[in-house]
Amino acid sequence: MSSQAVRLVVLVSGSGTNLQALLDAVADETYGAGVVAVGADRGGVEGLARAQRAGVPTFVERVADHPTREDWDRALAARIAAYRPDLVVCAGFMRILGKPTLEAFPVLNTHPALLPSFPGAHGVRDALSYGVRVTGCTVMLADAGVDTGPIIAQEAVPVLDDDDEAALHERIKSVERQLLVDTVGRMAREGWTVTGRTVRFGRPGG
Ligand code: GRF
């Protein structure tokens, strides 16, 4: 990783296919970013194994190992800070981050629905049971709410007549991985500005 590259810490809770897409993208020096560590809120997940196979340092910080949620928030922020990230990417990380992380670093999140519709842990199921014909994925900045941060990029995915939750989620995830890679790459190479709820690529005054 070049010394100019934007330093990413990626947080996962599960299979880590979005993480894998980032690990594949950063192998190209021109991408502009490198993954300096992968963290999880639970051990034994495939996302951690993917990082290990790529030779990326990992850490696990479990909520249950701390007396209070606030203690976990502080411990997680300290683990992340040790890798001096320029950007933290939640890639299927199933926890709301607390102030210690949100105030220290810009944090990106990805969600398998077109926000502000269907936020929360069951975005695909909720969109399907509502009966929408088009859903999709959203990459946004994280804030203290549940999927409420400023939106950076979105892409639509049609709902097919015979879709169940698993099939629809898989089709969304293949679009989501590319959207995440494209968005992180542009943020790394071009910078970004936030004005109210509007996020634009490019450096201030650039
Ligand atoms: C993604 O659809 C993400 O938006 C959601 O969970 C999925 C994670 O997939 N929160 P993976 O772990 O990257 O394969």
Short mmCIF file of C-alpha atoms in Angstrom, two decimals, residues 6 31 87 108-109 138-141 150-155 178-195 197-206:
data_model
loop_
_atom_site.label_atom_id
_atom_site.label_comp_id
_atom_site.label_asym_id
_atom_site.label_seq_id
_atom_site.Cartn_x
_atom_site.Cartn_y
_atom_site.Cartn_z
CA VAL A 6 -6.33 6.40 2.22
CA TYR A 31 -7.52 2.52 -6.37
CA LEU A 87 -12.14 6.30 6.84
CA LEU A 108 -19.34 4.87 5.80
CA ASN A 109 -22.18 2.36 5.92
CA THR A 138 -27.56 2.74 -0.33
CA VAL A 139 -24.08 3.83 0.69
CA MET A 140 -24.21 6.57 3.29
CA LEU A 141 -22.26 8.28 6.04
CA PRO A 150 -26.39 11.54 4.65
CA ILE A 151 -26.72 9.44 1.48
CA ILE A 152 -23.71 9.25 -0.85
CA ALA A 153 -24.80 6.79 -3.54
CA GLN A 154 -27.75 4.56 -4.39
CA GLU A 155 -28.59 2.01 -7.01
CA GLN A 178 -19.76 -2.64 -6.79
CA LEU A 179 -21.43 0.51 -5.45
CA LEU A 180 -19.37 0.29 -2.25
CA VAL A 181 -16.11 -0.24 -4.14
CA ASP A 182 -16.88 2.66 -6.53
CA THR A 183 -17.92 4.98 -3.71
CA VAL A 184 -14.96 4.26 -1.42
CA GLY A 185 -12.58 4.62 -4.38
CA ARG A 186 -14.00 8.00 -5.37
CA MET A 187 -13.92 9.23 -1.77
CA ALA A 188 -10.30 8.11 -1.48
CA ARG A 189 -9.16 9.68 -4.75
CA GLU A 190 -11.33 12.80 -4.85
CA GLY A 191 -12.22 13.54 -1.22
CA TRP A 192 -15.75 14.60 -0.28
CA THR A 193 -17.72 17.43 1.28
CA VAL A 194 -20.85 17.30 3.40
CA THR A 195 -23.30 20.23 3.35
CA ARG A 197 -27.53 16.16 4.20
CA THR A 198 -25.81 16.51 0.83
CA VAL A 199 -22.56 14.66 0.13
CA ARG A 200 -20.50 15.55 -2.93
CA PHE A 201 -17.22 14.10 -4.19
CA GLY A 202 -14.35 16.58 -4.44
CA ARG A 203 -12.35 18.58 -1.94
CA PRO A 204 -13.65 21.87 -0.50
CA GLY A 205 -12.89 24.65 -2.97
CA GLY A 206 -11.56 22.04 -5.43
#
